[in-house]
Structures are given as C-alpha cells and as structure tokens.
GROMACS .gro file of C-alpha atoms in nm:
model
  424
    1MET     CA    1   0.000   0.000   0.000
    2SER     CA    2   0.104   0.362  -0.044
    3ALA     CA    3   0.202   0.594   0.239
    4PRO     CA    4  -0.081   0.692   0.477
    5ALA     CA    5  -0.290   0.986   0.369
    6ALA     CA    6  -0.207   1.328   0.508
    7PRO     CA    7  -0.449   1.469   0.767
    8VAL     CA    8  -0.769   1.583   0.601
    9THR     CA    9  -0.798   1.960   0.568
   10GLY     CA   10  -1.038   2.214   0.426
   11PRO     CA   11  -1.401   2.101   0.404
   12TYR     CA   12  -1.303   1.755   0.531
   13ARG     CA   13  -1.109   1.865   0.838
   14ARG     CA   14  -1.122   1.621   1.130
   15THR     CA   15  -0.932   1.542   1.446
   16PRO     CA   16  -0.689   1.264   1.351
   17LEU     CA   17  -0.701   0.942   1.551
   18ALA     CA   18  -0.462   0.652   1.543
   19PRO     CA   19  -0.583   0.399   1.283
   20PHE     CA   20  -0.784   0.116   1.433
   21ALA     CA   21  -0.876  -0.203   1.248
   22ALA     CA   22  -1.162  -0.408   1.391
   23ALA     CA   23  -1.133  -0.777   1.310
   24VAL     CA   24  -1.421  -0.934   1.117
   25THR     CA   25  -1.438  -1.287   1.253
   26GLY     CA   26  -1.790  -1.389   1.155
   27VAL     CA   27  -2.042  -1.328   0.876
   28GLY     CA   28  -2.413  -1.408   0.859
   29LEU     CA   29  -2.631  -1.357   0.551
   30VAL     CA   30  -2.999  -1.404   0.471
   31THR     CA   31  -3.077  -1.270   0.123
   32ALA     CA   32  -3.289  -1.327  -0.184
   33ALA     CA   33  -2.967  -1.446  -0.350
   34GLY     CA   34  -2.934  -1.721  -0.090
   35THR     CA   35  -2.942  -1.788   0.282
   36GLY     CA   36  -2.612  -1.858   0.452
   37VAL     CA   37  -2.272  -1.726   0.351
   38GLY     CA   38  -2.202  -2.005   0.102
   39ALA     CA   39  -2.535  -1.983  -0.080
   40ALA     CA   40  -2.544  -1.603  -0.085
   41TRP     CA   41  -2.185  -1.572  -0.209
   42HIS     CA   42  -2.252  -1.829  -0.482
   43GLY     CA   43  -2.567  -1.651  -0.595
   44VAL     CA   44  -2.402  -1.310  -0.601
   45THR     CA   45  -2.077  -1.412  -0.770
   46GLU     CA   46  -2.266  -1.610  -1.033
   47GLY     CA   47  -2.489  -1.310  -1.100
   48LEU     CA   48  -2.802  -1.514  -1.031
   49VAL     CA   49  -3.105  -1.288  -1.024
   50PRO     CA   50  -3.386  -1.438  -0.812
   51SER     CA   51  -3.694  -1.571  -0.982
   52VAL     CA   52  -3.976  -1.328  -0.931
   53GLY     CA   53  -4.333  -1.314  -1.047
   54PRO     CA   54  -4.628  -1.078  -1.017
   55ARG     CA   55  -4.780  -1.044  -0.671
   56PRO     CA   56  -5.161  -1.043  -0.670
   57GLU     CA   57  -5.176  -0.786  -0.390
   58LEU     CA   58  -4.978  -0.543  -0.608
   59ALA     CA   59  -5.177  -0.600  -0.927
   60GLU     CA   60  -5.303  -0.241  -0.952
   61LEU     CA   61  -4.956  -0.087  -0.902
   62PRO     CA   62  -4.700   0.004  -1.171
   63CYS     CA   63  -4.458  -0.230  -0.991
   64ASP     CA   64  -4.609  -0.567  -0.899
   65PHE     CA   65  -4.297  -0.756  -0.782
   66PHE     CA   66  -4.023  -0.769  -0.518
   67TYR     CA   67  -3.738  -0.999  -0.414
   68SER     CA   68  -3.811  -1.216  -0.111
   69VAL     CA   69  -3.609  -1.468   0.087
   70THR     CA   70  -3.744  -1.805  -0.029
   71ASP     CA   71  -3.494  -2.059   0.103
   72CYS     CA   72  -3.527  -1.978   0.473
   73ASP     CA   73  -3.831  -2.030   0.695
   74PRO     CA   74  -3.744  -1.865   1.027
   75ARG     CA   75  -3.999  -2.085   1.202
   76GLU     CA   76  -3.780  -2.389   1.129
   77VAL     CA   77  -3.478  -2.213   1.282
   78LEU     CA   78  -3.637  -2.026   1.571
   79GLY     CA   79  -3.940  -2.238   1.653
   80VAL     CA   80  -4.300  -2.125   1.617
   81ALA     CA   81  -4.330  -1.983   1.970
   82ALA     CA   82  -4.017  -1.766   1.942
   83GLN     CA   83  -4.090  -1.633   1.594
   84ARG     CA   84  -4.437  -1.518   1.703
   85LEU     CA   85  -4.263  -1.263   1.928
   86MET     CA   86  -4.075  -1.104   1.637
   87ASP     CA   87  -4.163  -0.925   1.318
   88ARG     CA   88  -4.005  -1.082   1.009
   89PHE     CA   89  -3.713  -0.837   0.996
   90ALA     CA   90  -3.614  -0.939   1.349
   91GLN     CA   91  -3.651  -1.307   1.261
   92LEU     CA   92  -3.412  -1.265   0.968
   93ALA     CA   93  -3.169  -1.080   1.194
   94VAL     CA   94  -3.164  -1.363   1.448
   95VAL     CA   95  -3.099  -1.620   1.177
   96ALA     CA   96  -2.809  -1.411   1.043
   97ALA     CA   97  -2.672  -1.345   1.393
   98ARG     CA   98  -2.667  -1.715   1.480
   99GLU     CA   99  -2.471  -1.788   1.162
  100ALA     CA  100  -2.228  -1.502   1.220
  101VAL     CA  101  -2.157  -1.608   1.578
  102ALA     CA  102  -2.106  -1.971   1.476
  103ASP     CA  103  -1.885  -1.859   1.188
  104ALA     CA  104  -1.672  -1.664   1.436
  105GLY     CA  105  -1.628  -1.974   1.652
  106LEU     CA  106  -1.789  -1.804   1.951
  107ASP     CA  107  -1.997  -1.976   2.218
  108PRO     CA  108  -2.255  -1.748   2.385
  109ALA     CA  109  -2.261  -1.987   2.680
  110VAL     CA  110  -1.908  -1.897   2.778
  111TRP     CA  111  -1.834  -1.547   2.645
  112ASP     CA  112  -1.834  -1.244   2.876
  113SER     CA  113  -2.181  -1.127   2.778
  114GLY     CA  114  -2.135  -0.784   2.936
  115ARG     CA  115  -1.850  -0.714   2.694
  116VAL     CA  116  -2.056  -0.806   2.385
  117GLY     CA  117  -2.255  -0.538   2.204
  118ILE     CA  118  -2.516  -0.529   1.927
  119VAL     CA  119  -2.582  -0.257   1.669
  120ILE     CA  120  -2.840  -0.338   1.400
  121GLY     CA  121  -2.979  -0.092   1.149
  122SER     CA  122  -3.323  -0.085   0.991
  123ALA     CA  123  -3.509   0.184   0.800
  124HIS     CA  124  -3.865   0.075   0.878
  125GLY     CA  125  -3.854  -0.186   1.152
  126GLY     CA  126  -4.167  -0.399   1.181
  127LEU     CA  127  -4.365  -0.235   0.903
  128PRO     CA  128  -4.554  -0.555   0.801
  129PHE     CA  129  -4.683  -0.609   1.155
  130TYR     CA  130  -4.776  -0.242   1.184
  131ASP     CA  131  -4.975  -0.267   0.859
  132GLU     CA  132  -5.144  -0.585   0.981
  133GLN     CA  133  -5.250  -0.423   1.308
  134HIS     CA  134  -5.374  -0.108   1.139
  135ALA     CA  135  -5.595  -0.325   0.920
  136ALA     CA  136  -5.721  -0.506   1.231
  137LEU     CA  137  -5.809  -0.175   1.394
  138THR     CA  138  -5.994  -0.031   1.096
  139GLU     CA  139  -6.174  -0.350   0.994
  140ARG     CA  140  -6.248  -0.521   1.328
  141GLY     CA  141  -6.207  -0.262   1.601
  142ALA     CA  142  -5.970  -0.177   1.885
  143ARG     CA  143  -6.017  -0.503   2.071
  144ARG     CA  144  -5.853  -0.687   1.781
  145VAL     CA  145  -5.527  -0.491   1.803
  146SER     CA  146  -5.239  -0.695   1.942
  147PRO     CA  147  -5.075  -0.580   2.266
  148LYS     CA  148  -4.747  -0.677   2.099
  149LEU     CA  149  -4.763  -0.388   1.852
  150ALA     CA  150  -4.492  -0.184   2.023
  151PRO     CA  151  -4.227  -0.453   2.073
  152LEU     CA  152  -4.283  -0.609   1.730
  153SER     CA  153  -4.301  -0.294   1.517
  154VAL     CA  154  -4.029  -0.070   1.662
  155VAL     CA  155  -3.694  -0.032   1.483
  156ASN     CA  156  -3.501  -0.178   1.778
  157GLY     CA  157  -3.685  -0.510   1.740
  158ALA     CA  158  -3.394  -0.678   1.561
  159ALA     CA  159  -3.131  -0.565   1.812
  160SER     CA  160  -3.359  -0.661   2.100
  161SER     CA  161  -3.439  -1.004   1.955
  162VAL     CA  162  -3.073  -1.085   1.887
  163SER     CA  163  -2.981  -0.973   2.239
  164LEU     CA  164  -3.249  -1.199   2.389
  165ASP     CA  165  -3.163  -1.492   2.164
  166LEU     CA  166  -2.789  -1.483   2.236
  167GLY     CA  167  -2.802  -1.357   2.595
  168VAL     CA  168  -2.603  -1.043   2.513
  169GLN     CA  169  -2.585  -0.804   2.809
  170GLY     CA  170  -2.358  -0.534   2.671
  171PRO     CA  171  -2.483  -0.222   2.488
  172SER     CA  172  -2.757  -0.303   2.238
  173GLN     CA  173  -2.854  -0.032   1.991
  174ALA     CA  174  -3.070   0.025   1.685
  175VAL     CA  175  -2.965   0.259   1.406
  176SER     CA  176  -3.213   0.413   1.162
  177THR     CA  177  -3.062   0.632   0.892
  178ALA     CA  178  -3.275   0.511   0.602
  179CYS     CA  179  -3.079   0.314   0.341
  180SER     CA  180  -2.744   0.378   0.510
  181SER     CA  181  -2.857   0.218   0.838
  182GLY     CA  182  -2.658  -0.106   0.806
  183THR     CA  183  -2.338   0.079   0.715
  184VAL     CA  184  -2.380   0.325   1.002
  185ALA     CA  185  -2.439   0.032   1.238
  186ILE     CA  186  -2.106  -0.126   1.141
  187GLY     CA  187  -1.931   0.210   1.171
  188THR     CA  188  -2.082   0.256   1.517
  189ALA     CA  189  -1.958  -0.090   1.615
  190HIS     CA  190  -1.609   0.007   1.495
  191GLN     CA  191  -1.620   0.311   1.722
  192MET     CA  192  -1.745   0.106   2.019
  193LEU     CA  193  -1.452  -0.135   1.985
  194ARG     CA  194  -1.204   0.146   1.941
  195SER     CA  195  -1.331   0.317   2.259
  196GLY     CA  196  -1.293  -0.003   2.462
  197ALA     CA  197  -1.665  -0.024   2.540
  198CYS     CA  198  -1.682  -0.380   2.405
  199ASP     CA  199  -1.462  -0.671   2.303
  200ILE     CA  200  -1.715  -0.805   2.049
  201VAL     CA  201  -1.995  -0.633   1.858
  202ILE     CA  202  -2.251  -0.797   1.630
  203ALA     CA  203  -2.343  -0.535   1.371
  204GLY     CA  204  -2.520  -0.487   1.040
  205GLY     CA  205  -2.872  -0.444   0.911
  206ALA     CA  206  -3.207  -0.620   0.876
  207GLU     CA  207  -3.520  -0.530   0.680
  208SER     CA  208  -3.843  -0.682   0.553
  209THR     CA  209  -4.069  -0.421   0.398
  210CYS     CA  210  -4.215  -0.601   0.098
  211THR     CA  211  -4.559  -0.459   0.167
  212ARG     CA  212  -4.829  -0.311  -0.052
  213LEU     CA  213  -4.810   0.018   0.138
  214LEU     CA  214  -4.437   0.067   0.093
  215ILE     CA  215  -4.430  -0.036  -0.273
  216ALA     CA  216  -4.730   0.185  -0.351
  217SER     CA  217  -4.544   0.479  -0.197
  218ALA     CA  218  -4.223   0.391  -0.385
  219CYS     CA  219  -4.423   0.383  -0.709
  220ARG     CA  220  -4.561   0.730  -0.639
  221LEU     CA  221  -4.204   0.846  -0.574
  222LYS     CA  222  -4.095   0.684  -0.904
  223ALA     CA  223  -3.811   0.510  -0.721
  224VAL     CA  224  -3.886   0.149  -0.821
  225SER     CA  225  -3.864  -0.020  -1.159
  226THR     CA  226  -4.188  -0.071  -1.350
  227ARG     CA  227  -4.045  -0.337  -1.583
  228ARG     CA  228  -4.341  -0.568  -1.525
  229GLU     CA  229  -4.283  -0.760  -1.847
  230ASP     CA  230  -3.936  -0.875  -1.734
  231PRO     CA  231  -3.894  -0.831  -1.357
  232ARG     CA  232  -3.571  -1.032  -1.336
  233ALA     CA  233  -3.410  -0.769  -1.558
  234ALA     CA  234  -3.565  -0.479  -1.368
  235CYS     CA  235  -3.280  -0.386  -1.135
  236ARG     CA  236  -2.987  -0.280  -1.355
  237PRO     CA  237  -2.742  -0.051  -1.175
  238PHE     CA  238  -2.528   0.174  -1.396
  239ASP     CA  239  -2.714   0.062  -1.710
  240THR     CA  240  -2.839   0.315  -1.963
  241HIS     CA  241  -3.191   0.170  -1.940
  242ARG     CA  242  -3.225   0.162  -1.561
  243ASP     CA  243  -3.556   0.290  -1.427
  244GLY     CA  244  -3.547   0.220  -1.054
  245PHE     CA  245  -3.472  -0.045  -0.794
  246VAL     CA  246  -3.652  -0.359  -0.683
  247VAL     CA  247  -3.746  -0.384  -0.315
  248GLY     CA  248  -3.587  -0.678  -0.133
  249GLU     CA  249  -3.563  -0.818   0.217
  250GLY     CA  250  -3.283  -0.973   0.417
  251ALA     CA  251  -3.020  -0.938   0.686
  252GLY     CA  252  -2.645  -0.909   0.686
  253LEU     CA  253  -2.447  -0.915   1.011
  254LEU     CA  254  -2.079  -0.915   1.098
  255VAL     CA  255  -1.907  -1.020   1.417
  256LEU     CA  256  -1.649  -0.751   1.485
  257GLU     CA  257  -1.385  -0.796   1.753
  258HIS     CA  258  -1.115  -0.584   1.905
  259PRO     CA  259  -0.800  -0.717   1.737
  260ASP     CA  260  -0.644  -0.800   2.077
  261HIS     CA  261  -0.948  -1.008   2.172
  262ALA     CA  262  -0.950  -1.192   1.838
  263ARG     CA  263  -0.576  -1.257   1.865
  264ALA     CA  264  -0.596  -1.383   2.222
  265ARG     CA  265  -0.854  -1.648   2.135
  266GLY     CA  266  -0.686  -1.747   1.810
  267ALA     CA  267  -0.979  -1.643   1.593
  268THR     CA  268  -0.973  -1.669   1.215
  269VAL     CA  269  -1.001  -1.317   1.074
  270ARG     CA  270  -1.181  -1.277   0.741
  271ALA     CA  271  -1.100  -0.906   0.694
  272HIS     CA  272  -1.081  -0.580   0.890
  273VAL     CA  273  -1.305  -0.277   0.918
  274SER     CA  274  -1.037  -0.009   0.918
  275GLY     CA  275  -1.219   0.319   0.864
  276TYR     CA  276  -1.561   0.482   0.891
  277GLY     CA  277  -1.707   0.813   0.786
  278ALA     CA  278  -2.058   0.960   0.792
  279SER     CA  279  -2.215   1.286   0.683
  280SER     CA  280  -2.541   1.462   0.604
  281ASP     CA  281  -2.630   1.635   0.278
  282ALA     CA  282  -2.867   1.891   0.433
  283HIS     CA  283  -3.013   1.911   0.083
  284SER     CA  284  -3.344   1.721   0.046
  285ALA     CA  285  -3.569   1.475   0.223
  286VAL     CA  286  -3.554   1.233  -0.071
  287ALA     CA  287  -3.293   1.341  -0.329
  288PRO     CA  288  -2.916   1.315  -0.283
  289ASP     CA  289  -2.696   1.623  -0.312
  290PRO     CA  290  -2.660   1.656  -0.692
  291ASP     CA  291  -2.287   1.725  -0.656
  292GLY     CA  292  -2.230   1.426  -0.427
  293LEU     CA  293  -2.044   1.639  -0.174
  294GLY     CA  294  -2.202   1.465   0.125
  295ILE     CA  295  -2.103   1.112   0.029
  296GLU     CA  296  -1.763   1.247  -0.077
  297ARG     CA  297  -1.717   1.386   0.273
  298ALA     CA  298  -1.807   1.048   0.424
  299LEU     CA  299  -1.567   0.860   0.195
  300ARG     CA  300  -1.274   1.096   0.250
  301THR     CA  301  -1.333   1.082   0.624
  302ALA     CA  302  -1.336   0.702   0.619
  303LEU     CA  303  -1.008   0.691   0.425
  304ALA     CA  304  -0.847   0.935   0.666
  305ASP     CA  305  -0.979   0.732   0.959
  306ALA     CA  306  -0.808   0.425   0.813
  307GLY     CA  307  -0.487   0.613   0.743
  308LEU     CA  308  -0.512   0.521   0.375
  309SER     CA  309  -0.516   0.714   0.050
  310PRO     CA  310  -0.754   0.692  -0.248
  311ALA     CA  311  -0.481   0.513  -0.444
  312ASP     CA  312  -0.502   0.220  -0.201
  313VAL     CA  313  -0.864   0.136  -0.292
  314GLY     CA  314  -0.897  -0.157  -0.531
  315HIS     CA  315  -1.269  -0.230  -0.508
  316VAL     CA  316  -1.593  -0.046  -0.432
  317ASN     CA  317  -1.923  -0.210  -0.346
  318ALA     CA  318  -2.134   0.089  -0.441
  319HIS     CA  319  -2.477   0.191  -0.322
  320GLY     CA  320  -2.580   0.158  -0.689
  321THR     CA  321  -2.958   0.159  -0.660
  322SER     CA  322  -3.040   0.150  -1.033
  323THR     CA  323  -3.209   0.490  -1.016
  324LEU     CA  324  -3.109   0.749  -1.272
  325SER     CA  325  -2.982   1.018  -1.037
  326ASN     CA  326  -2.821   0.805  -0.763
  327ASP     CA  327  -2.602   0.606  -1.000
  328LEU     CA  328  -2.479   0.917  -1.184
  329ILE     CA  329  -2.409   1.114  -0.867
  330GLU     CA  330  -2.233   0.828  -0.690
  331ALA     CA  331  -2.024   0.730  -0.992
  332ALA     CA  332  -1.913   1.089  -1.051
  333MET     CA  333  -1.810   1.115  -0.686
  334LEU     CA  334  -1.617   0.788  -0.697
  335ARG     CA  335  -1.433   0.899  -1.010
  336ARG     CA  336  -1.351   1.235  -0.849
  337VAL     CA  337  -1.215   1.081  -0.529
  338LEU     CA  338  -1.072   0.746  -0.640
  339GLY     CA  339  -1.000   0.787  -1.011
  340GLU     CA  340  -1.112   0.525  -1.261
  341SER     CA  341  -0.903   0.229  -1.144
  342PRO     CA  342  -1.108   0.062  -0.864
  343LEU     CA  343  -1.334  -0.225  -0.968
  344VAL     CA  344  -1.689  -0.112  -0.894
  345THR     CA  345  -1.993  -0.331  -0.847
  346SER     CA  346  -2.349  -0.306  -0.723
  347THR     CA  347  -2.492  -0.633  -0.592
  348LYS     CA  348  -2.850  -0.505  -0.564
  349ALA     CA  349  -2.957  -0.674  -0.888
  350MET     CA  350  -2.916  -1.009  -0.705
  351THR     CA  351  -3.044  -0.911  -0.360
  352GLY     CA  352  -3.287  -0.631  -0.433
  353HIS     CA  353  -3.260  -0.301  -0.251
  354THR     CA  354  -3.301  -0.410   0.110
  355LEU     CA  355  -3.315  -0.051   0.237
  356GLY     CA  356  -3.181  -0.044   0.595
  357ALA     CA  357  -3.026  -0.390   0.557
  358ALA     CA  358  -2.837  -0.300   0.239
  359GLY     CA  359  -2.523  -0.172   0.408
  360GLY     CA  360  -2.496  -0.479   0.629
  361ILE     CA  361  -2.546  -0.723   0.343
  362GLU     CA  362  -2.312  -0.538   0.110
  363ALA     CA  363  -2.041  -0.491   0.373
  364ALA     CA  364  -2.054  -0.867   0.432
  365LEU     CA  365  -2.017  -0.926   0.057
  366THR     CA  366  -1.722  -0.684   0.053
  367VAL     CA  367  -1.557  -0.885   0.330
  368LEU     CA  368  -1.598  -1.199   0.119
  369ALA     CA  369  -1.465  -1.019  -0.190
  370LEU     CA  370  -1.149  -0.927   0.001
  371GLN     CA  371  -1.111  -1.278   0.135
  372HIS     CA  372  -1.161  -1.449  -0.201
  373GLN     CA  373  -1.001  -1.174  -0.414
  374LEU     CA  374  -1.307  -1.183  -0.634
  375VAL     CA  375  -1.536  -0.894  -0.731
  376PRO     CA  376  -1.901  -0.992  -0.789
  377PRO     CA  377  -2.064  -0.879  -1.114
  378THR     CA  378  -2.325  -0.611  -1.161
  379ALA     CA  379  -2.606  -0.822  -1.304
  380ASN     CA  380  -2.824  -0.692  -1.588
  381LEU     CA  381  -2.559  -0.442  -1.695
  382ASP     CA  382  -2.619  -0.482  -2.070
  383ALA     CA  383  -2.560  -0.126  -2.189
  384PRO     CA  384  -2.327   0.065  -1.955
  385ASP     CA  385  -2.421   0.430  -1.917
  386PRO     CA  386  -2.150   0.624  -2.104
  387LEU     CA  387  -2.172   0.901  -1.844
  388ILE     CA  388  -2.047   0.660  -1.576
  389GLU     CA  389  -1.671   0.664  -1.618
  390MET     CA  390  -1.574   0.384  -1.382
  391ASP     CA  391  -1.463   0.025  -1.431
  392VAL     CA  392  -1.793  -0.141  -1.341
  393VAL     CA  393  -1.769  -0.521  -1.330
  394ALA     CA  394  -2.047  -0.661  -1.550
  395LYS     CA  395  -2.191  -1.004  -1.627
  396GLU     CA  396  -1.915  -1.217  -1.471
  397ALA     CA  397  -1.720  -1.196  -1.146
  398ARG     CA  398  -1.365  -1.073  -1.189
  399SER     CA  399  -1.058  -1.203  -1.008
  400ALA     CA  400  -0.829  -0.927  -0.887
  401SER     CA  401  -0.558  -0.853  -0.632
  402PHE     CA  402  -0.655  -0.583  -0.383
  403ASP     CA  403  -0.593  -0.514  -0.015
  404CYS     CA  404  -0.846  -0.236   0.040
  405ALA     CA  405  -1.214  -0.203  -0.048
  406VAL     CA  406  -1.482   0.056   0.016
  407LYS     CA  407  -1.855   0.029   0.089
  408THR     CA  408  -2.063   0.342   0.026
  409SER     CA  409  -2.424   0.404   0.128
  410LEU     CA  410  -2.670   0.688   0.080
  411GLY     CA  411  -3.005   0.726   0.252
  412PHE     CA  412  -3.321   0.935   0.231
  413GLY     CA  413  -3.281   1.253   0.429
  414GLY     CA  414  -2.920   1.287   0.315
  415HIS     CA  415  -2.764   1.025   0.543
  416ASN     CA  416  -2.431   0.916   0.395
  417ALA     CA  417  -2.185   0.657   0.524
  418ALA     CA  418  -1.870   0.484   0.404
  419LEU     CA  419  -1.659   0.197   0.532
  420VAL     CA  420  -1.301   0.111   0.447
  421LEU     CA  421  -1.235  -0.262   0.470
  422THR     CA  422  -0.891  -0.419   0.442
  423ARG     CA  423  -0.759  -0.765   0.375
  424ALA     CA  424  -0.666  -0.982   0.673
   0.00000   0.00000   0.00000
C-alpha cells in the first residue's frame, strides 16, 4: 500500500485518531440471493437474479414484484413460539446473527456477555406487523389490536431479539438512517470497539418491507422499476436503461472484535473494518446532493480514519440503486475521489434493494470479496451508461488482487456513510 494519507484539511477537516482495524471474525447472511454465507456468495458471484413473479396484492400498481427470501423459513430455525414474538425483519436478523456467531467460533454460553454489544440498522422496523395491526383496527375494532404492537413494530426489534436470543448483556442499539442504516451500524460498532466499550460487537442491518403500502409509496415516488414484463431484468445498476430499484428483504451481520481479543482467542479473521465516515447532505428529504459532496465527505473521512489514500482502494461495493440520479451522482463522486481504477460493483440486482439492511449485506459481501479476491458482477448491466466513467464489473465476477475495499451508502434525508475494509 502507499504511504498513509495526510491529515484531512479544508471542508473535510477532522481530528486525527490513530488507525484502528476491527477484526471481522464472523459473517451471517440471509438474502434473496441465498441464505447462509455459502449460498449467498454463490448466488451473487454467479450473478443469479432471483426468480420473481407478479404479486396479486400489487396488481393495480406500476410495480407488482419484489425480491423475497425463499430458502429460509425462520420458524424452522427459531421455533414457532419464538418467531411469534418477532416481526419478520427481526426473525431474519436472528438467523443471520446465529450464523455469524457460529462462523466466528464463539460460544454465547461462555463469552463475557457484558463485553458483547449489538448494533443493528433498519429503515422501517416492523412495518408488516404495523400494517397488519392497522388493518385489524380499521376493519375489526380496537379489541382486535395486538398488545405486541410496540415490541414487534419498533426499529429496535432486531437488536432486542438478537440480544435476547444470544443472551447479550452489553450495549444493544438500533440505528435508523434510512438506506445507510446497516453501514452506520457497522461504523458505530467500529467506534465502540475502538473506545474499549466492548470486546465483540454484532453489527449490520435487517429489513423486511415487501408490503403493498411501501411499494405503492415507492411507485408514487418513481423510485422502483416498473419493468413488469421482465422483472428479473428490472434492477440494472449503472445501465443506460435503468428505471429504478426492486425492493428486497434480508439481513447481513458481521461479528467484529477488538484485534487484541481476536488474537488472544486465536480467531480466524476474514477481513478488517479499518475506517468509517458519515455525513449529512442537508439538501433534500428524498434526493441526494446533486454534486455528491455529502457522500464524498463520508468517503474521504473514512479513508483518513483508516490512514489510507484513495490510491489504495482496489474495489468499491457501491450503493448503486439503479435509479437514474443516484447512479450518476455516486459514480461521478467515486471517479472524483478514487480515479477510474477501482473495480466497482453493485450487488443489488441479485439481492434487491433491502433498504436499511443493504449496508450490512453489502459490507458482508465486501468482506468476502477481500477474502476471495473476487469482485461480484453487476447483473443486468447490458448497456453501460457512457456518463459513468468507472470500471464497473459486468456479467461475470472478476478475479483481482486488492488489499483495500470501500462500501458506500446513501439514505433518504441525506444520510451518507462509508466503510473502508482491508484484507486480513
């Protein structure tokens, strides 16, 4: 790698801290591309877009499809009684957390539970249960509303459920910064480990919002694809003919450890989270800053936090939503900051846009890309937009040698976040 970057000045001024690399020792994934690290990584690297068909409940909408998790029934993992106490997004989080903890070689029965933390992001929390209970109220009256509405619908439901399931007694937090929630959660975990508040933090995102209400709203906003005749080709980041994203569901969680803790127990380290930056656009409730200055600030801050320079970055897992403005703004920013050399991909064509879970899922995929030295393809990229002057990996995964990768996320309200991940 090149020499560490000089302290950031000007509009990106910050107080320099000594670089700190949190060890990623476990990964858990539940996605439309596959459940479990092996299945999800296979689906994503092979560019396998999930089968999807029209949903009867969405028949009157311009978009009548979404990507759902089809190879995981949480009831089989959690048991019927336990899953009844969680909305689906929390169920998916618990499944992912159990895999991540097992992957890390940790045993909740013997760890120091007071030194273990949880940070899980979600944009909407238990929206399906909230919708269900609103229908019960309007159609059948107040006596039919469940007393479980609050614990099942709130955004902290995933963090709470994982804490209860694993017996975690350290700090447990929920993050909600729209579509950057999962990335912010991992960045917050990085800061918790750096501060010494925890030895281990389970962090990422979880979301399940494939509801008629949300998709109807997204249609009104013109954010989702209306390619009803060919839904598997609907999500096409960086393609000239993109017209919006496809809503998905899932969870992606990492086990992060203080490097001293991981070393002391002889843990296998998949990669490191070495830098984090966040910012706000202060521009619009729904549209990103057209100049991309907010996400640029987050990325430059993350690089400075890691003590690395733009020249060190070999791969970017971009936010890449397949909307016209987001892809142009993000790509222009990446070119401005990193040049044209990093290999860029968006994995949303295989997972759908999982909103608050996206950063967690995509950070996990970036960890695997570093470990395997393989960049997943951007599926459905048939006609690259000539205005996007980056090396976007299309159609087939590409082998490469790189020690540093970046995950960028943008969210409604102008919430931006970036992670710098480095090879173990």
